[in-house]
Structure formats: C-alpha cells, structure tokens
C-alpha cells in the first residue's frame, strides 16, 4: 500500500470485478441510463455513467459503471462516449428503457439534445426529468421574475466570481474564515467536535444544479464577514481602478438592508424545498408519505 502504482492496480481490479457483477446482475435485461458530465480539478471534461435496473430479486438498483473522458460538452461527444462504453460491458442501446439527465439544453433539448439522439437509437428510451430538479428550477425561475430577487442572484454571482478570480483572493478568504472561526470558538459561540465547523467554499449557483442556489445563499450568509473583508482589501489593494471601483460597488450593495433581507428570505424559501427534495430522494420513501410531504 506504499506504492501508488500498486494502489491504482488494486482499485482498477476492484472496479472491474464490481462492474462485472453488476452486468451479470442485469443479465442482458432492460435498464435506465443516468448520465452527468462535469470538469475535474484539471479542467478536463468527464462524464459519469450510471445504470438503474431491477435485479433478480425484484429490487430497483442503481450502479455506477464508469467515468469516461469526453472531448467537449457537445452532444455528439457525449453520445459517442456512451456508445463506446455500453458495448464494452455487453450492453446495448436497444435495451435502454429510460434516460435521466439534468436540465441543461444539451441534455434535454427536444431537437438536438442527448435524450433525442438516444431515442433515435431506442424509441423506448423515455426521458423523465427529475421532479425534484423541476421543482427547484421552477421556484428559482419564478423568483427571478421578481426584479429585486433577480438583482440579488446576479449580485451574489458577481461577488463570488470576483472572490474566486485568483488564488490569492481565495487564500485571503480562507484565512479570514479561520480567523473568525477561532474568535467564535474562543468566545464560546461555536461547539467543537468531529465534523463540526467545516470550511465553507465559494459555492456558485447553477440553474442545472437543483440545490446550488440554496447552498450558495447559505454559505454567503455564513461567510459574510470574510467576504466583506476580502472586498475591503480589494478596494484598497486592487491593481486597477476598474477592479477597485467594482469591489467598492459590490461592498456597498451587499451591505444594504434590502439585499440582506432578500438573502435571508430566499434562503428560508429555498430551504423548504431543499428539505422536501432531500426527503423525496431517500430510498425508504413510499408513495403515501410522499403525498403527505407534497
């Protein structure tokens, strides 16, 4: 275990055996395709491929079968990756009976989305947009139609972009967080223990990620003092007049009563649907209880 090469070999062997058992469990039967793509820390595009199927005992199972590198985020690259991976595991598109993707247009597009290309290969591969995802997207879209809420979302997004624009700013943000955390612990305002007081990152919201707005607003509130500190520093030390003016404008805007009020209001509203969505996705959930939750 002291050899990195040996560790990789062991992990690869485990993966091969696990995927082999999954494929045997599917037994050339029907399955649902679950796909999502994102960039890794090196900026390379990768796509995770999972399957949902009914095993021999009648239980619905979900299994991860691979993470593949794709050329870009285009639909053709995504389909090409899927077409290459499935035959490698003795699976075919003709056995696909469902598709589950996020709400991005390259996934859900009616004319040239991934779901449309897959359905051209298998007419029974029906796509069902995650209902929890739809609920969150609807709530965010309706909220943004209110001008003040739209301004809030734009302001938070711009501030996070400014703070994350350089490693130095991110380091300043983290150091400020540590300072306020130590002060809170010394004053007895926070409990200490395993898993408590985890470092909060600069979470950016994204319309295709159903919980991102809630997490982004919540982290912004929790890290508000550190965000103000970094903006203060930029007003004084930014290299260009444009950067100083931008930081000064953000600093003034984020400390107004209206912005603070809307930030807490939207966190409370999105928190309700967030708890609801988390409950809906529990494996032990049943239909009668879901109706009560709705």
Coordinates of C-alpha atoms in Angstrom, one line a residue:
X1 CA 0.0 0.0 0.0
X2 CA 3.0 2.3 0.0
X3 CA 3.1 2.2 -3.8
X4 CA 0.8 4.5 -5.7
X5 CA 1.0 2.2 -8.8
X6 CA 0.0 -0.8 -6.7
X7 CA -2.9 1.2 -5.2
X8 CA -4.1 2.1 -8.6
X9 CA -3.9 -1.5 -9.7
X10 CA -5.9 -2.7 -6.7
X11 CA -8.6 -0.1 -7.3
X12 CA -8.8 -0.9 -11.0
X13 CA -9.1 -4.6 -10.3
X14 CA -11.9 -3.9 -7.7
X15 CA -13.7 -1.8 -10.2
X16 CA -13.5 -4.5 -12.9
X17 CA -14.9 -7.1 -10.6
X18 CA -17.7 -4.9 -9.2
X19 CA -18.8 -3.8 -12.7
X20 CA -18.6 -7.5 -13.8
X21 CA -21.1 -8.5 -11.0
X22 CA -23.4 -5.6 -11.9
X23 CA -23.5 -6.6 -15.6
X24 CA -24.2 -10.2 -14.6
X25 CA -27.0 -8.9 -12.3
X26 CA -28.6 -7.0 -15.2
X27 CA -28.4 -10.3 -17.2
X28 CA -28.9 -8.5 -20.6
X29 CA -32.3 -7.1 -19.4
X30 CA -33.7 -3.6 -19.7
X31 CA -32.1 -0.7 -17.8
X32 CA -32.3 3.1 -17.4
X33 CA -29.4 5.4 -18.3
X34 CA -28.2 8.0 -15.9
X35 CA -25.6 10.5 -17.1
X36 CA -23.9 13.6 -15.9
X37 CA -20.9 15.5 -17.0
X38 CA -18.5 18.0 -15.3
X39 CA -14.9 19.1 -15.2
X40 CA -12.4 17.6 -12.9
X41 CA -9.8 19.7 -11.0
X42 CA -7.6 19.8 -14.0
X43 CA -10.3 21.3 -16.2
X44 CA -10.8 18.2 -18.3
X45 CA -14.4 17.2 -19.3
X46 CA -15.5 13.9 -17.8
X47 CA -18.9 12.1 -17.8
X48 CA -20.2 9.7 -15.2
X49 CA -22.4 6.9 -16.4
X50 CA -24.7 5.0 -14.1
X51 CA -27.5 2.4 -14.6
X52 CA -30.8 1.8 -12.9
X53 CA -32.2 -1.7 -13.2
X54 CA -34.3 -4.3 -11.4
X55 CA -32.2 -7.1 -10.0
X56 CA -33.1 -10.8 -9.9
X57 CA -34.8 -10.4 -6.5
X58 CA -37.1 -7.6 -7.8
X59 CA -35.3 -4.7 -6.2
X60 CA -34.5 -1.4 -8.0
X61 CA -30.8 -0.9 -8.1
X62 CA -28.5 1.9 -9.1
X63 CA -24.9 1.3 -10.1
X64 CA -22.0 3.4 -11.3
X65 CA -20.2 1.7 -14.2
X66 CA -17.7 4.3 -15.3
X67 CA -16.2 7.7 -15.5
X68 CA -15.1 8.5 -19.1
X69 CA -13.2 11.4 -20.6
X70 CA -15.0 13.3 -23.3
X71 CA -13.6 15.7 -25.9
X72 CA -16.0 18.5 -25.0
X73 CA -19.5 19.2 -23.7
X74 CA -21.1 18.7 -27.2
X75 CA -24.0 16.3 -27.5
X76 CA -22.2 14.2 -30.2
X77 CA -19.2 13.7 -27.8
X78 CA -21.5 12.6 -25.0
X79 CA -23.3 10.1 -27.2
X80 CA -20.1 8.8 -28.6
X81 CA -18.8 8.1 -25.1
X82 CA -22.0 6.3 -24.2
X83 CA -21.9 4.2 -27.4
X84 CA -18.3 3.3 -26.7
X85 CA -18.8 2.3 -23.1
X86 CA -22.0 0.2 -23.3
X87 CA -20.7 -2.5 -25.7
X88 CA -17.6 -2.8 -23.6
X89 CA -19.9 -4.1 -20.9
X90 CA -22.0 -6.2 -23.3
X91 CA -24.9 -3.7 -23.1
X92 CA -26.8 -2.2 -26.0
X93 CA -28.8 1.0 -26.5
X94 CA -31.8 -1.1 -27.7
X95 CA -32.2 -2.3 -24.0
X96 CA -32.4 1.3 -22.7
X97 CA -35.9 2.0 -21.3
X98 CA -35.3 5.3 -19.6
X99 CA -33.0 8.3 -19.5
X100 CA -32.2 10.6 -16.6
X101 CA -30.2 13.8 -17.1
X102 CA -30.1 17.3 -15.6
X103 CA -31.9 20.3 -17.2
X104 CA -29.1 21.5 -19.4
X105 CA -30.2 22.2 -23.0
X106 CA -27.5 19.9 -24.4
X107 CA -29.1 17.0 -22.4
X108 CA -32.9 17.8 -22.6
X109 CA -33.1 19.6 -25.9
X110 CA -36.0 18.5 -28.0
X111 CA -34.3 18.8 -31.4
X112 CA -30.6 18.0 -30.8
X113 CA -30.3 17.1 -27.1
X114 CA -28.7 13.9 -25.8
X115 CA -32.1 12.4 -24.9
X116 CA -33.3 12.9 -28.5
X117 CA -30.2 11.2 -30.0
X118 CA -30.6 8.3 -27.7
X119 CA -34.3 7.9 -28.6
X120 CA -33.4 7.8 -32.3
X121 CA -31.4 4.6 -31.4
X122 CA -34.1 3.2 -29.0
X123 CA -37.6 4.5 -29.2
X124 CA -38.4 3.1 -25.8
X125 CA -35.7 5.1 -24.1
X126 CA -38.2 7.6 -22.5
X127 CA -36.7 10.6 -20.7
X128 CA -38.1 11.7 -17.3
X129 CA -36.8 15.0 -15.9
X130 CA -36.1 14.6 -12.2
X131 CA -39.2 16.0 -10.4
X132 CA -37.1 17.4 -7.5
X133 CA -35.0 19.2 -10.1
X134 CA -38.0 20.5 -11.9
X135 CA -39.5 21.8 -8.6
X136 CA -36.3 23.7 -7.8
X137 CA -35.9 25.1 -11.3
X138 CA -39.5 26.3 -11.3
X139 CA -39.1 28.0 -7.9
X140 CA -35.8 29.7 -9.0
X141 CA -37.3 30.8 -12.3
X142 CA -40.4 32.3 -10.8
X143 CA -38.4 34.0 -8.1
X144 CA -36.1 35.6 -10.7
X145 CA -39.1 37.2 -12.3
X146 CA -39.2 39.5 -9.3
X147 CA -36.7 42.2 -10.2
X148 CA -35.2 42.5 -6.7
X149 CA -34.6 38.8 -6.4
X150 CA -33.0 38.8 -9.9
X151 CA -30.7 41.5 -8.8
X152 CA -29.8 39.5 -5.7
X153 CA -28.9 36.4 -7.7
X154 CA -26.8 38.5 -10.1
X155 CA -25.0 40.3 -7.3
X156 CA -24.1 37.1 -5.4
X157 CA -22.9 35.5 -8.6
X158 CA -20.7 38.5 -9.5
X159 CA -19.2 38.8 -6.0
X160 CA -18.3 35.1 -5.9
X161 CA -16.7 35.5 -9.4
X162 CA -14.6 38.3 -8.1
X163 CA -13.5 36.5 -5.0
X164 CA -12.7 33.3 -6.9
X165 CA -10.8 35.2 -9.7
X166 CA -7.4 34.5 -8.2
X167 CA -5.7 32.0 -5.8
X168 CA -4.6 35.0 -3.7
X169 CA -8.2 36.1 -3.1
X170 CA -9.3 32.6 -2.3
X171 CA -6.4 32.3 0.2
X172 CA -7.4 35.6 1.8
X173 CA -11.0 34.4 2.1
X174 CA -9.9 31.2 3.7
X175 CA -7.6 32.9 6.2
X176 CA -10.3 35.4 7.1
X177 CA -12.7 32.4 7.7
X178 CA -10.2 30.8 10.0
X179 CA -9.7 34.0 12.0
X180 CA -13.5 34.4 12.6
X181 CA -13.8 30.7 13.4
X182 CA -11.1 31.0 16.0
X183 CA -12.7 34.1 17.5
X184 CA -16.1 32.4 17.7
X185 CA -14.7 29.3 19.3
X186 CA -12.7 31.3 21.9
X187 CA -15.9 33.3 22.8
X188 CA -17.8 30.0 23.2
X189 CA -20.2 30.8 20.3
X190 CA -19.4 27.5 18.5
X191 CA -19.2 23.9 19.6
X192 CA -16.1 21.9 18.6
X193 CA -16.0 18.3 17.6
X194 CA -15.6 15.9 14.7
X195 CA -17.4 17.1 11.6
X196 CA -18.3 20.5 13.0
X197 CA -17.3 23.9 11.7
X198 CA -16.3 22.6 8.2
X199 CA -14.6 25.1 5.9
X200 CA -17.2 26.7 3.6
X201 CA -16.4 27.2 -0.1
X202 CA -17.5 29.8 -2.6
X203 CA -20.4 27.9 -4.0
X204 CA -21.7 29.3 -7.2
X205 CA -25.3 28.8 -8.2
X206 CA -26.2 27.0 -11.4
X207 CA -29.6 26.5 -12.9
X208 CA -28.9 22.9 -13.8
X209 CA -28.0 22.0 -10.1
X210 CA -31.1 21.9 -8.1
X211 CA -29.6 22.7 -4.7
X212 CA -26.9 25.1 -5.7
X213 CA -28.9 28.4 -5.1
X214 CA -29.8 27.3 -1.6
X215 CA -26.3 26.3 -0.8
X216 CA -24.8 29.4 -2.4
X217 CA -27.1 31.8 -0.4
X218 CA -26.5 29.8 2.9
X219 CA -22.7 29.9 2.5
X220 CA -22.8 33.6 1.6
X221 CA -24.6 34.3 4.9
X222 CA -22.3 32.1 6.9
X223 CA -19.2 33.6 5.3
X224 CA -20.4 37.2 5.1
X225 CA -17.8 38.7 7.4
X226 CA -15.0 37.1 5.4
X227 CA -16.5 38.2 2.1
X228 CA -16.7 41.8 3.3
X229 CA -13.0 41.6 4.5
X230 CA -11.8 40.4 1.1
X231 CA -13.8 43.1 -0.7
X232 CA -12.4 45.7 1.7
X233 CA -8.9 44.6 0.8
X234 CA -9.6 44.7 -2.9
X235 CA -10.9 48.3 -2.6
X236 CA -7.5 49.3 -1.2
X237 CA -5.1 46.9 -2.9
X238 CA -6.6 46.1 -6.3
X239 CA -4.2 46.6 -9.2
X240 CA -6.5 48.6 -11.4
X241 CA -9.0 51.4 -10.9
X242 CA -11.8 49.3 -12.5
X243 CA -11.2 46.4 -10.0
X244 CA -11.3 48.9 -7.1
X245 CA -14.5 50.5 -8.3
X246 CA -16.1 47.1 -8.9
X247 CA -15.2 45.9 -5.4
X248 CA -16.4 49.1 -3.9
X249 CA -19.8 48.8 -5.6
X250 CA -20.2 45.2 -4.5
X251 CA -19.2 46.1 -1.0
X252 CA -21.8 48.8 -0.7
X253 CA -24.6 46.8 -2.4
X254 CA -24.2 43.6 -0.3
X255 CA -24.5 45.5 3.0
X256 CA -27.8 47.2 2.2
X257 CA -30.9 46.3 4.2
X258 CA -32.8 45.2 1.1
X259 CA -30.1 42.7 0.0
X260 CA -29.6 41.3 3.5
X261 CA -33.4 40.9 3.9
X262 CA -33.8 39.2 0.5
X263 CA -30.8 36.9 1.1
X264 CA -32.4 35.6 4.3
X265 CA -35.8 35.4 2.8
X266 CA -34.7 33.4 -0.3
X267 CA -32.6 31.1 2.0
X268 CA -35.7 30.3 4.0
X269 CA -37.9 29.8 0.9
X270 CA -35.4 27.6 -0.9
X271 CA -34.6 25.8 2.4
X272 CA -38.2 24.5 2.5
X273 CA -38.0 22.9 -1.0
X274 CA -34.4 21.7 -0.3
X275 CA -35.6 19.7 2.7
X276 CA -38.5 18.4 0.7
X277 CA -36.3 17.3 -2.2
X278 CA -33.9 15.6 0.2
X279 CA -36.8 13.7 1.7
X280 CA -38.1 12.7 -1.7
X281 CA -34.8 11.1 -2.6
X282 CA -34.5 8.8 0.4
X283 CA -34.5 5.2 -0.6
X284 CA -37.0 4.2 2.1
X285 CA -39.6 6.7 0.9
X286 CA -43.0 5.4 -0.1
X287 CA -45.8 6.9 -2.2
X288 CA -48.3 7.7 0.6
X289 CA -45.7 9.5 2.7
X290 CA -44.6 11.4 -0.4
X291 CA -48.1 12.7 -1.0
X292 CA -48.2 13.9 2.6
X293 CA -44.9 15.7 2.1
X294 CA -46.2 17.3 -1.1

